Coordinates of C-alpha atoms in Angstrom, one line a residue:
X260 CA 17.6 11.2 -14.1
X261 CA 14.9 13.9 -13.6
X262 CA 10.9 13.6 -13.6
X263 CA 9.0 16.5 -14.8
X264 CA 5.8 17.7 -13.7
X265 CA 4.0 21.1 -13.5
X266 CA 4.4 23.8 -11.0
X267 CA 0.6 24.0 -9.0
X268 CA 2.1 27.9 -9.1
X269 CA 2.0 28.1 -12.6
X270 CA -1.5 27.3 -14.0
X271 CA -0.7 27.4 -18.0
X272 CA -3.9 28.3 -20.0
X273 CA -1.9 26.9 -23.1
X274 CA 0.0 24.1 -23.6
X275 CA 2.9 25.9 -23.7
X276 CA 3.6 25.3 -20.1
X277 CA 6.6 26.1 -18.1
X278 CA 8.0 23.2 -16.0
X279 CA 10.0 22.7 -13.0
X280 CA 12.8 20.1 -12.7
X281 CA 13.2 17.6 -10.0
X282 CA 15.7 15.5 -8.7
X283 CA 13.9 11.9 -8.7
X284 CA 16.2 9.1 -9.3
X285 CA 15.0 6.2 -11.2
X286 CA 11.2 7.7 -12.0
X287 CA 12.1 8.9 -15.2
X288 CA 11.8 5.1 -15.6
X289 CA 8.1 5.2 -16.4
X290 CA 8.2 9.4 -17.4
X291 CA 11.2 9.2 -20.0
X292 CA 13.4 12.5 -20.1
X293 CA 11.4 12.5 -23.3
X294 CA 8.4 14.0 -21.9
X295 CA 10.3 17.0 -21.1
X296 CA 10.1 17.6 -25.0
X297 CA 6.2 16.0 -25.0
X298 CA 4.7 18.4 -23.0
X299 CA 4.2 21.0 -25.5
X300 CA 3.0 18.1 -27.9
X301 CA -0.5 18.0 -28.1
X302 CA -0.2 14.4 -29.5
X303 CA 1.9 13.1 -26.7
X304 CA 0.2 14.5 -23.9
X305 CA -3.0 15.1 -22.0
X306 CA -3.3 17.5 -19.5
X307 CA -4.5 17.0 -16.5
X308 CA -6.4 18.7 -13.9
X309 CA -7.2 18.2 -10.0
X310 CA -10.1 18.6 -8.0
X311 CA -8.1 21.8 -6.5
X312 CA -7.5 23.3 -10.1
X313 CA -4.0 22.2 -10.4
X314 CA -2.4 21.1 -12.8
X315 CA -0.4 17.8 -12.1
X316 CA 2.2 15.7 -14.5
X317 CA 0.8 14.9 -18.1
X318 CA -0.7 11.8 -19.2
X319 CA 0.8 10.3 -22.6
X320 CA -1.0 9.7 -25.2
X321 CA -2.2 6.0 -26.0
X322 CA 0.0 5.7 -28.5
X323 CA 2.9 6.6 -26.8
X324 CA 2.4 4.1 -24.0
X325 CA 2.0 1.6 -26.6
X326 CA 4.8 2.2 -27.9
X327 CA 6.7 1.8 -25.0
X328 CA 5.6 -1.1 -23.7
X329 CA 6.3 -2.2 -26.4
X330 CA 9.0 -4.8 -25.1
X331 CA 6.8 -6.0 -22.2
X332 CA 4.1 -6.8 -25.2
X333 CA 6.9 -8.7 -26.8
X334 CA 7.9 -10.9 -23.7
X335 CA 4.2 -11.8 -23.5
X336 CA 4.4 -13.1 -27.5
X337 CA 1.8 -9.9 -28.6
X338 CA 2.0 -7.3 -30.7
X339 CA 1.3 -4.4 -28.1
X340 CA -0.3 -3.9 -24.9
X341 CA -3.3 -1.3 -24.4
X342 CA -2.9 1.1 -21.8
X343 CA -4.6 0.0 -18.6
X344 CA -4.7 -3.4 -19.7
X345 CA -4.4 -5.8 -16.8
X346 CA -2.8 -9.1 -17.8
X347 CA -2.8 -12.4 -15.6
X348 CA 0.8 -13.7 -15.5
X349 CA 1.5 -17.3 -14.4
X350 CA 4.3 -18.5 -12.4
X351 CA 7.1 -18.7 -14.9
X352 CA 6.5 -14.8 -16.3
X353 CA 6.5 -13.8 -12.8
X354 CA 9.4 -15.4 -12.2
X355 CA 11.4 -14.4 -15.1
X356 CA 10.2 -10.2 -15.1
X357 CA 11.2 -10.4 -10.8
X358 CA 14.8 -11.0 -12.0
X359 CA 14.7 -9.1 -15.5
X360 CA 17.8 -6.7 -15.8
X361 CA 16.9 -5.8 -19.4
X362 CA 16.5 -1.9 -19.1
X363 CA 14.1 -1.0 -21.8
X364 CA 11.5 -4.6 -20.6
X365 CA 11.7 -2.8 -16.6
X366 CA 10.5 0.4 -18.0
X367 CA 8.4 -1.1 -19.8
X368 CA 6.6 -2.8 -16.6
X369 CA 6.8 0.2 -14.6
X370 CA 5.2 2.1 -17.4
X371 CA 2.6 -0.5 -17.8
X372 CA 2.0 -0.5 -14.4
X373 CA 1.4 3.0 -14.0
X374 CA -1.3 3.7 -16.8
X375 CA -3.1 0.5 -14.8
X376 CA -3.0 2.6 -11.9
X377 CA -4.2 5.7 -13.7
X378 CA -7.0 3.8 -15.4
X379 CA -8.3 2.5 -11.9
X380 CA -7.5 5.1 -9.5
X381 CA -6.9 8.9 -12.1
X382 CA -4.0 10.0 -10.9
X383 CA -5.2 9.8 -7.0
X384 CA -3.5 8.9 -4.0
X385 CA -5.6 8.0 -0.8
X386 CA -4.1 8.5 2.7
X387 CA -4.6 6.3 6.0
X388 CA -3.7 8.6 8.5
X389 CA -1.8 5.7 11.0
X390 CA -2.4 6.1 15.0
X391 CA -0.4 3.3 16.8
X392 CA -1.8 3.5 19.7
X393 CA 0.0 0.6 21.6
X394 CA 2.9 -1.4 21.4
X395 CA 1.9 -3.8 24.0
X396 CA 2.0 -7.2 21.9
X397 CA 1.4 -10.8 22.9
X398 CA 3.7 -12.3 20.1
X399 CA 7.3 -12.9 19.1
X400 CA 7.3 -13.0 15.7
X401 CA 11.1 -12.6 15.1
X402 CA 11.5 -9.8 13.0
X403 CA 9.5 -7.6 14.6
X404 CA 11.1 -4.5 17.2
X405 CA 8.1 -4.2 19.5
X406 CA 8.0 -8.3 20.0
X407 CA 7.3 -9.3 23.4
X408 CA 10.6 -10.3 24.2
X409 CA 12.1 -7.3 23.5
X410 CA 13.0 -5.8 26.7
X411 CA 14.2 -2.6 26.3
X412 CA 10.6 -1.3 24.6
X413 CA 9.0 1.2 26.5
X414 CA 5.3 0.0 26.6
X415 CA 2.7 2.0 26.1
X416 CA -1.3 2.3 24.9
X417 CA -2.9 5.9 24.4
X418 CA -5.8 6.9 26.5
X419 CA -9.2 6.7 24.1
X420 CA -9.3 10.4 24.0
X421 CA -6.3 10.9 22.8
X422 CA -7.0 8.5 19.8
X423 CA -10.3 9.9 19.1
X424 CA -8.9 13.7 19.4
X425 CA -6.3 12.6 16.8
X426 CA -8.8 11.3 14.6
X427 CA -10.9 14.1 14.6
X428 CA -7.5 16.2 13.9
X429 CA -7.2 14.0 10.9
X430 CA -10.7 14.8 9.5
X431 CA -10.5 18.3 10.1
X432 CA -7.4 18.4 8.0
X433 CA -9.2 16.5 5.1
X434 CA -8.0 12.7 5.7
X435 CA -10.0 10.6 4.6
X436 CA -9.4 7.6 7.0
X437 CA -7.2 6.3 9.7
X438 CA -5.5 3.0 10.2
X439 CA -5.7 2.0 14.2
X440 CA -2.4 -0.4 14.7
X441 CA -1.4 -2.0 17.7
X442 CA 0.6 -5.2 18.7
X443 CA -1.7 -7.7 19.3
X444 CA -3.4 -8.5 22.8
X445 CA -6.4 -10.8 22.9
X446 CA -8.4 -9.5 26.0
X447 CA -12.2 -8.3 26.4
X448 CA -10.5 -4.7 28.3
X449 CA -8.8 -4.1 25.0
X450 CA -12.1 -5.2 22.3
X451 CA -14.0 -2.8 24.8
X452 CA -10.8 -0.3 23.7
X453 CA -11.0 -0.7 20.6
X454 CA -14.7 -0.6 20.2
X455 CA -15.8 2.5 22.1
X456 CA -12.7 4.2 20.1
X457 CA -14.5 3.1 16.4
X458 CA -18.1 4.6 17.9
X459 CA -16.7 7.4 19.0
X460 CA -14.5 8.3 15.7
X461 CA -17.3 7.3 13.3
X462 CA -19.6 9.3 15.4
X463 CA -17.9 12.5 16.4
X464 CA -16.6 12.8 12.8
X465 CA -20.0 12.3 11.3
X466 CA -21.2 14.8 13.1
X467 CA -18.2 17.6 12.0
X468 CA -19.6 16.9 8.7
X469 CA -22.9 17.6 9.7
X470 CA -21.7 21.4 11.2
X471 CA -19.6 22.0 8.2
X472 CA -22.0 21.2 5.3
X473 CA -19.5 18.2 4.5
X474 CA -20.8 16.4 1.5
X475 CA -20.9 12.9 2.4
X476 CA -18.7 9.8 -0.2
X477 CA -20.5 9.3 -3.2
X478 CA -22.7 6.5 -1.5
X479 CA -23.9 8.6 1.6
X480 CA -21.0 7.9 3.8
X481 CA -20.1 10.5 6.2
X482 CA -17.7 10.8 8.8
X483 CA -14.3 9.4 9.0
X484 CA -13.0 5.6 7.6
X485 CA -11.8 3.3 10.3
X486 CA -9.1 0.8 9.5
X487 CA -7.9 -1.6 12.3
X488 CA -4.7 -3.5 11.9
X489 CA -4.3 -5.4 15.7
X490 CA -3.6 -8.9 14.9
X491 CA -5.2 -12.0 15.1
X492 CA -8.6 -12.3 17.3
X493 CA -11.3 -14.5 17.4
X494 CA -14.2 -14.4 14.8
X495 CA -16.7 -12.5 17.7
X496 CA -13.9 -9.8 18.4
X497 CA -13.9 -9.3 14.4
X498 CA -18.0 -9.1 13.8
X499 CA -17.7 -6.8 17.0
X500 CA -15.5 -4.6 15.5
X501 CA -17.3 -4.4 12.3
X502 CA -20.4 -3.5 14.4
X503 CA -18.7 -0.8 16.0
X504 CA -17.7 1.2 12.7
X505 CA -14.3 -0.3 11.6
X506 CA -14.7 -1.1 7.5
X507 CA -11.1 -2.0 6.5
X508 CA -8.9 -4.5 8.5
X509 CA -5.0 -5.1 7.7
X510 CA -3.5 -8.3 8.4
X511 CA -0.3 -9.6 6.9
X512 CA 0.1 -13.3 5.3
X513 CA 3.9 -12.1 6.0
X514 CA 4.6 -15.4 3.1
X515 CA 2.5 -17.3 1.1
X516 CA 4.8 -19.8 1.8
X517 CA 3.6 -21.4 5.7
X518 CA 7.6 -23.0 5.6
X519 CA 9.0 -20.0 5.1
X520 CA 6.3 -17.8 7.6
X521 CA 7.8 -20.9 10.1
X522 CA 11.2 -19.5 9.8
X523 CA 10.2 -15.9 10.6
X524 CA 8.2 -17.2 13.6
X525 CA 8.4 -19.0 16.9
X526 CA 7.0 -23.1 16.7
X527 CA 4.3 -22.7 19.0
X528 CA 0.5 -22.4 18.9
X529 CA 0.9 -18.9 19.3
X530 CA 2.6 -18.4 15.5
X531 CA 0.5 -20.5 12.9
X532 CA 0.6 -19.9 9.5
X533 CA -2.7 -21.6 9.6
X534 CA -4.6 -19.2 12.0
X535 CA -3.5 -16.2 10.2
X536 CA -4.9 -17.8 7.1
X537 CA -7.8 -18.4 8.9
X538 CA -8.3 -15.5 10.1
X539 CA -8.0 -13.3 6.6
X540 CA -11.0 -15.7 5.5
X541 CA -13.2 -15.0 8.2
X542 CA -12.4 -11.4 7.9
X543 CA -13.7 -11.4 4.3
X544 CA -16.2 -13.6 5.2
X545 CA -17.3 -10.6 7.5
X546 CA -17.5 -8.2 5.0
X547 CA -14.4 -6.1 5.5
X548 CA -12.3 -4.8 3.2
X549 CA -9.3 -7.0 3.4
X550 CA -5.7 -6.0 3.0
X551 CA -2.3 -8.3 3.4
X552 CA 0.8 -8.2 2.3
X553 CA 4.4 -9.8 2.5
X554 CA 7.9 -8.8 3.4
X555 CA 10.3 -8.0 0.3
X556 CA 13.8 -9.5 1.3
X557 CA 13.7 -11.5 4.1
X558 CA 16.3 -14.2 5.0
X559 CA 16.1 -17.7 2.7
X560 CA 13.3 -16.0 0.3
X561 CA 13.7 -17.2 -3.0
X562 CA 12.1 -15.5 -6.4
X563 CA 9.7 -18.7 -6.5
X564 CA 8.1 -17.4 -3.2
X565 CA 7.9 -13.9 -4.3
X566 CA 6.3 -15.1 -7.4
X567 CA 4.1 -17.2 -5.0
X568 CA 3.1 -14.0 -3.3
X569 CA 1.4 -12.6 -6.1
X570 CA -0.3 -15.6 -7.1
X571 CA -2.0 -15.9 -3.9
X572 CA -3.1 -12.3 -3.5
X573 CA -4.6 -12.9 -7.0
X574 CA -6.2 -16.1 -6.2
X575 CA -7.7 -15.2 -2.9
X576 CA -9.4 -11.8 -4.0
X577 CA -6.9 -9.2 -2.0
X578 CA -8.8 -5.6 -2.0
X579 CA -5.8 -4.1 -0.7
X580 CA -1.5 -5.2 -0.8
X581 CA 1.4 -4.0 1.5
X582 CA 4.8 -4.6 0.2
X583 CA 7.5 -3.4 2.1
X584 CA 11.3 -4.6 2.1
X585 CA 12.6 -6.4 5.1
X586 CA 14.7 -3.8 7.1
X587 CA 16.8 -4.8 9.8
X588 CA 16.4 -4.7 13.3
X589 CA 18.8 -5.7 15.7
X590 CA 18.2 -8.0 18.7
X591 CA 15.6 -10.0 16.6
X592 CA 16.2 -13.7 15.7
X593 CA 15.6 -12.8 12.2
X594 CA 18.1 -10.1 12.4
X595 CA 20.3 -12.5 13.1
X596 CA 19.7 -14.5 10.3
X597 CA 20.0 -11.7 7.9
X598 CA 23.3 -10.7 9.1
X599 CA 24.5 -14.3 8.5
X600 CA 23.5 -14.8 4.8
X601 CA 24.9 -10.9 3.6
X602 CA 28.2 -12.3 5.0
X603 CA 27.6 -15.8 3.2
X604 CA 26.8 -13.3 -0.2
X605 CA 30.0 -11.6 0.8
X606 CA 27.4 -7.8 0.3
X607 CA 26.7 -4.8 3.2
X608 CA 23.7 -3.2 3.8
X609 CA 23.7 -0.3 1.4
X610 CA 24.3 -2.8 -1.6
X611 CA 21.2 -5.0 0.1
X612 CA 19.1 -1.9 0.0
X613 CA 19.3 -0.6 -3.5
X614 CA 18.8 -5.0 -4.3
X615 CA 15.7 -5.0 -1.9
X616 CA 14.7 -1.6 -3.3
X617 CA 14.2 -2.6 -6.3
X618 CA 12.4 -6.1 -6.1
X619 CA 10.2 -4.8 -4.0
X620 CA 9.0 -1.7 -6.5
X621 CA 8.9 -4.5 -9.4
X622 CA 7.0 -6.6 -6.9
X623 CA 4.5 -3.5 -6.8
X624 CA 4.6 -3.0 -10.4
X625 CA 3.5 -6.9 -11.3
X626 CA 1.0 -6.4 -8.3
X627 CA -0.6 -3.4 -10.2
X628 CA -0.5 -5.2 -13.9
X629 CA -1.9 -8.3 -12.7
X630 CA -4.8 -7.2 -10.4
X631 CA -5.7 -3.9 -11.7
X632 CA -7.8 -2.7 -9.3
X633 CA -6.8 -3.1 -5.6
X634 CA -5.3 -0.5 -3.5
X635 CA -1.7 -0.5 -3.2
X636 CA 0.3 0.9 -0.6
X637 CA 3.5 2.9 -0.6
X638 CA 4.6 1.5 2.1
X639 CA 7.1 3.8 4.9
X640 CA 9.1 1.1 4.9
X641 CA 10.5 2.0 1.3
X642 CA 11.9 5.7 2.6
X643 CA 14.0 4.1 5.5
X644 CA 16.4 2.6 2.6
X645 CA 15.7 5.5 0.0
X646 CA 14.6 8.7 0.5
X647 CA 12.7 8.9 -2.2
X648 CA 11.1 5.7 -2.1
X649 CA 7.3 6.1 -1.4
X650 CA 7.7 8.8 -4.5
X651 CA 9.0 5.9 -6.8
X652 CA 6.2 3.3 -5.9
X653 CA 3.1 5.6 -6.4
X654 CA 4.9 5.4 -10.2
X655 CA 5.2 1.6 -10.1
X656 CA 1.9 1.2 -9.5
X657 CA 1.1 2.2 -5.5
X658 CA -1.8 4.4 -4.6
X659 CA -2.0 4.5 -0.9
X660 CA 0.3 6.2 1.6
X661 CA -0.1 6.3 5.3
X662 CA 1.3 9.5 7.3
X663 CA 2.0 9.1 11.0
X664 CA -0.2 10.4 13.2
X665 CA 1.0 9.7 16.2
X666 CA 2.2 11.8 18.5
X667 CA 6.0 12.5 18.5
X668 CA 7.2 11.6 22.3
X669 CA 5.3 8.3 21.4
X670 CA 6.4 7.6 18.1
X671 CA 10.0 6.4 18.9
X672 CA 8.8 3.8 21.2
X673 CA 6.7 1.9 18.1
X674 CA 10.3 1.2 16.0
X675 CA 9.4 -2.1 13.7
X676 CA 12.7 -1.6 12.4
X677 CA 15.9 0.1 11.8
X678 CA 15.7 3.6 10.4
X679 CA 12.1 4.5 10.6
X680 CA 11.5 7.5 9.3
X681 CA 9.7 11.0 10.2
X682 CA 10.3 9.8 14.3
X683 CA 10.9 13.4 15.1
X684 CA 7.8 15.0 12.8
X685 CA 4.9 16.5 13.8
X686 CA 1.1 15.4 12.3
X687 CA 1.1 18.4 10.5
X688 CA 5.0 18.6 9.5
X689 CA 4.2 14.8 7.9
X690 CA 1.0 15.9 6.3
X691 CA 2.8 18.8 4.4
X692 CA 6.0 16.7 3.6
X693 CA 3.8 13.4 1.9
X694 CA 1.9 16.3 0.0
X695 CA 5.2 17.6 -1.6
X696 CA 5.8 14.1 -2.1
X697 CA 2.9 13.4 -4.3
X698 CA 3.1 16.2 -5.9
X699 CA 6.6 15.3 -6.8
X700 CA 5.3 11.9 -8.0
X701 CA 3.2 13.8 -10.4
X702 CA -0.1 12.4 -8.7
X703 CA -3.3 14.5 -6.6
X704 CA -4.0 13.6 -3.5
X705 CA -7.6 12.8 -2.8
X706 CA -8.4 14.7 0.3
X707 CA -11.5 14.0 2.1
X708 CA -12.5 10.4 0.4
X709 CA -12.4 6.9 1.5
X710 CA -10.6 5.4 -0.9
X711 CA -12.3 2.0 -0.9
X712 CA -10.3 -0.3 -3.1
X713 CA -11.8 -0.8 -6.4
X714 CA -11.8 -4.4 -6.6
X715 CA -14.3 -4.8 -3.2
X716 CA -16.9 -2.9 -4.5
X717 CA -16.6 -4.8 -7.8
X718 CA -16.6 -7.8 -5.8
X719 CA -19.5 -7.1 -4.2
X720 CA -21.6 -6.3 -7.2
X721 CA -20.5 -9.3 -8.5
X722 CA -21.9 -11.1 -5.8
X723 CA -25.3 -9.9 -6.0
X724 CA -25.7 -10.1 -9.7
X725 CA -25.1 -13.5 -9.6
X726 CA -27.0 -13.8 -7.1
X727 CA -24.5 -14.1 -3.8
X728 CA -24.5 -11.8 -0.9
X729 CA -25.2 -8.1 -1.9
X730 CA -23.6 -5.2 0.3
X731 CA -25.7 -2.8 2.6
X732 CA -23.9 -0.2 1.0
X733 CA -23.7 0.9 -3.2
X734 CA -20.4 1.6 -4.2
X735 CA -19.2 2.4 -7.7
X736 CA -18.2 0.0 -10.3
X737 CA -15.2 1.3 -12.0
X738 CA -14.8 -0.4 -15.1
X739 CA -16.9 -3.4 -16.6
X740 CA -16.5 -6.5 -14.8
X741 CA -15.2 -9.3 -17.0
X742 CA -12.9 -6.9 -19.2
X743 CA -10.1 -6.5 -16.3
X744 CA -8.0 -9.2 -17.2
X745 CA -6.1 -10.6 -19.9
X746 CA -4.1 -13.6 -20.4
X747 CA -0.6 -13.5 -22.8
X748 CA -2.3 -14.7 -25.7
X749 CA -4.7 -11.3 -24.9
X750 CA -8.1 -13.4 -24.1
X751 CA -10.5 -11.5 -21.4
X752 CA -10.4 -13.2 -18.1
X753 CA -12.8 -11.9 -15.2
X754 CA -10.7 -10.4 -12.0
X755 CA -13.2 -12.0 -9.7

């Protein structure tokens, strides 16, 4: 299978364009081999341009994706889906399109899925430059390769001015935020860290703008986003945080399901599925932009949780999802556990990864058709068992993809698992190869912005016109709220 998509070399001023082929297995799911015939149709597709001036991979026509989601409308007992249409599955659709093996109702999903994302986010793909700045963790959560116990980690935590000097790096190369991620460690030393870090980011980066005649985001903005993803602290080391600079926080459920999150963690007070709960809410609560997520795979999952998953991102207002597959890492109790049941299921690894691979993609794709507009991440996760995974998921619905930034003689001692990738790659040497990437996918990267998800700002101005909690700061409303979301039957639902 091969995608198609326009050389950024070859600016057409007709729509006779010349095309380049691609090797991209499996993304010619959601852009058919027939587009290679479409793309001097004016009927069949529109063409697109970046902020750059390039030209990046046709958009079909309405009427084609109609047509071909076609089977997808057909599962939901309608006659067709619009394009973009977001539609709120229960439990029992869910359940049944996770384990669909129907080719033609798949692509259908996937396709579905990516004119959602192209109605919310145009074609763009937002990075999070991602500095881990320490391994040093308090916790054993027992699939994780830098848990405490593991004692052959080399522990480490970057000196402030290294962090900050990467950050600034990061703007001056047109990222528009970072992602700070650590193992956890609850002490005042490292809030102190973490806070003069934020100032000094937000601060030093606002005023690079300043010197260069940045323009600032579209609601006065300026400077570099800060993302924190460091665990679970108490509700004063979260408000301080937020009062230093730091807008987005990540914090994995890891299951909806606190029986199974049980399994993947010690019993002790340390490992609650309770706290982290707790601990998302207050960070809402706070006013941050809130992302979670779940691992894809794990040992004694079952399709009901997966299905569960989504559910619960829905009904607690996620702004931002991670999905990545559970990849193996040795010495871990859960390791252990997922060697035992692929010799119970008599499979290896390899025929585990392209199984994994692909639930977690389709858990991406009903993600992106049932919320609409959050942020959605690509996670890294997806190239240790495919190469051209991250590719794949920004065309099953993913937006978001986080380049490491840390440095290189550091990086291989912050191994969550087996295989990750781009150890021995430089800043700039990742940079250049997640560009390729996206260009690959057919998508633009959106240097120098935010990328706030959607959904929060909707959110937000939900809030204050009915009379809630407003935000300090305007952000844009990106598509009428209340005409998101559809049941089967094709009645409007709100999102929020």
């Amino acid at each position: 299978e091969q995608l198609l998509f326009l050389s950024p070399s070859r600016r057409p001023s007709t729509m006779m364009h010349q095309v380049e082929r691609v090797m991209l297995p499996s993304v010619s799911r959601v852009v058919p081999r027939a587009l290679g015939r479409a793309v001097t149709g004016v009927m069949a597709t529109r063409q697109h341009v970046t902020s750059k001036g390039h030209s990046r991979l046709p958009v079909l026509e309405p009427d084609v994706v109609r047509a071909r989601t076609k089977p997808l409308a057909a599962f939901l007992g309608r006659v067709s889906l619009e394009p973009g249409e977001v539609v709120a599955l229960d439990r029992p659709e869910l359940e049944s399109l996770l384990q669909e093996t129907d080719d033609k109702l798949v692509r259908a999903l996937y396709l579905q899925a990516d004119s959602v994302c192209e109605r919310f986010q145009h074609g763009k793909v937002h990075f999070r430059g991602l500095i881990e700045f320490s391994n040093v963790c308090r916790k054993n959560c027992g699939y994780c390769g830098i848990r405490k116990r593991m004692a052959d980690v080399k522990r480490y935590t970057m000196s402030k001015e290294e962090v900050v000097n990467i950050a600034k790096w990061a703007h001056d190369h047109e990222y528009g935020s970072v992602m700070l991620q650590s193992g956890e460690l609850l002490t005042e030393s490292r809030l102190e860290y973490l806070c003069d870090v934020i100032r000094n980011i937000r601060s030093q980066t606002s005023a690079m703008d300043v010197v260069k005649g940045r323009a600032p985001q579209a609601d006065g903005r300026k400077g570099l986003g800060v993302a924190l993803s460091v665990g679970e602290l108490p509700l004063t080391h979260y408000r301080a945080l937020k009062e230093a600079g730091a807008h987005r926080y990540l914090l994995r459920i890891e299951s909806s399901n606190p029986e199974l999150y049980a399994r993947l963690h010690p019993h002790d007070d340390l490992h609650s599925w309770e706290t982290r709960y707790k601990c998302i809410k207050q960070l809402q609560d706070l006013g941050f932009q809130l992302g979670t997520g779940v691992m894809v795979g794990v040992p004694t999952q079952t399709v009901v949780d997966q299905a569960g998953d989504l559910l619960w991102f829905r009904k607690e207002s996620i702004d931002m999802v991670g999905m990545g597959p559970y990849v193996y890492e040795a010495g871990t109790p859960v390791g252990e556990m997922f060697m035992q049941e692929l010799n119970q299921r008599g499979i290896d690894k390899e025929a585990y990864k392209k199984e994994v691979f692909e639930r977690t993609t389709r858990m991406t794709a009903l993600a992106r058709f049932t919320m609409g507009d959050v942020n959605i991440a690509a996670t890294t996760a997806l190239q240790a068992i495919r190469p051209d995974g991250r590719e794949v998921a920004l065309r099953r619905g993913a937006n978001i993809l986080m380049p490491i930034l840390t440095p290189t003689d550091t990086r291989q001692h912050y191994q969550l698992y087996e295989g990750k990738p781009c150890l021995d790659e430089s800043a700039t040497q990742c940079r250049g190869c997640l560009e390729l990437r996206v260009k690959t996918a057919g998508k633009e990267i959106a240097w120098g912005e935010w990328g706030d998800p959607v959904h929060y700002w909707n959110n937000l101005h939900s809030k204050a016109a009915s009379g809630g909690a407003a935000s300090t700061a305007a952000g844009p409303v990106a598509v009428p709220l209340g005409e998101t979301a559809t049941d089967r039957s094709g009645a409007i639902h709100k999102t929020t």
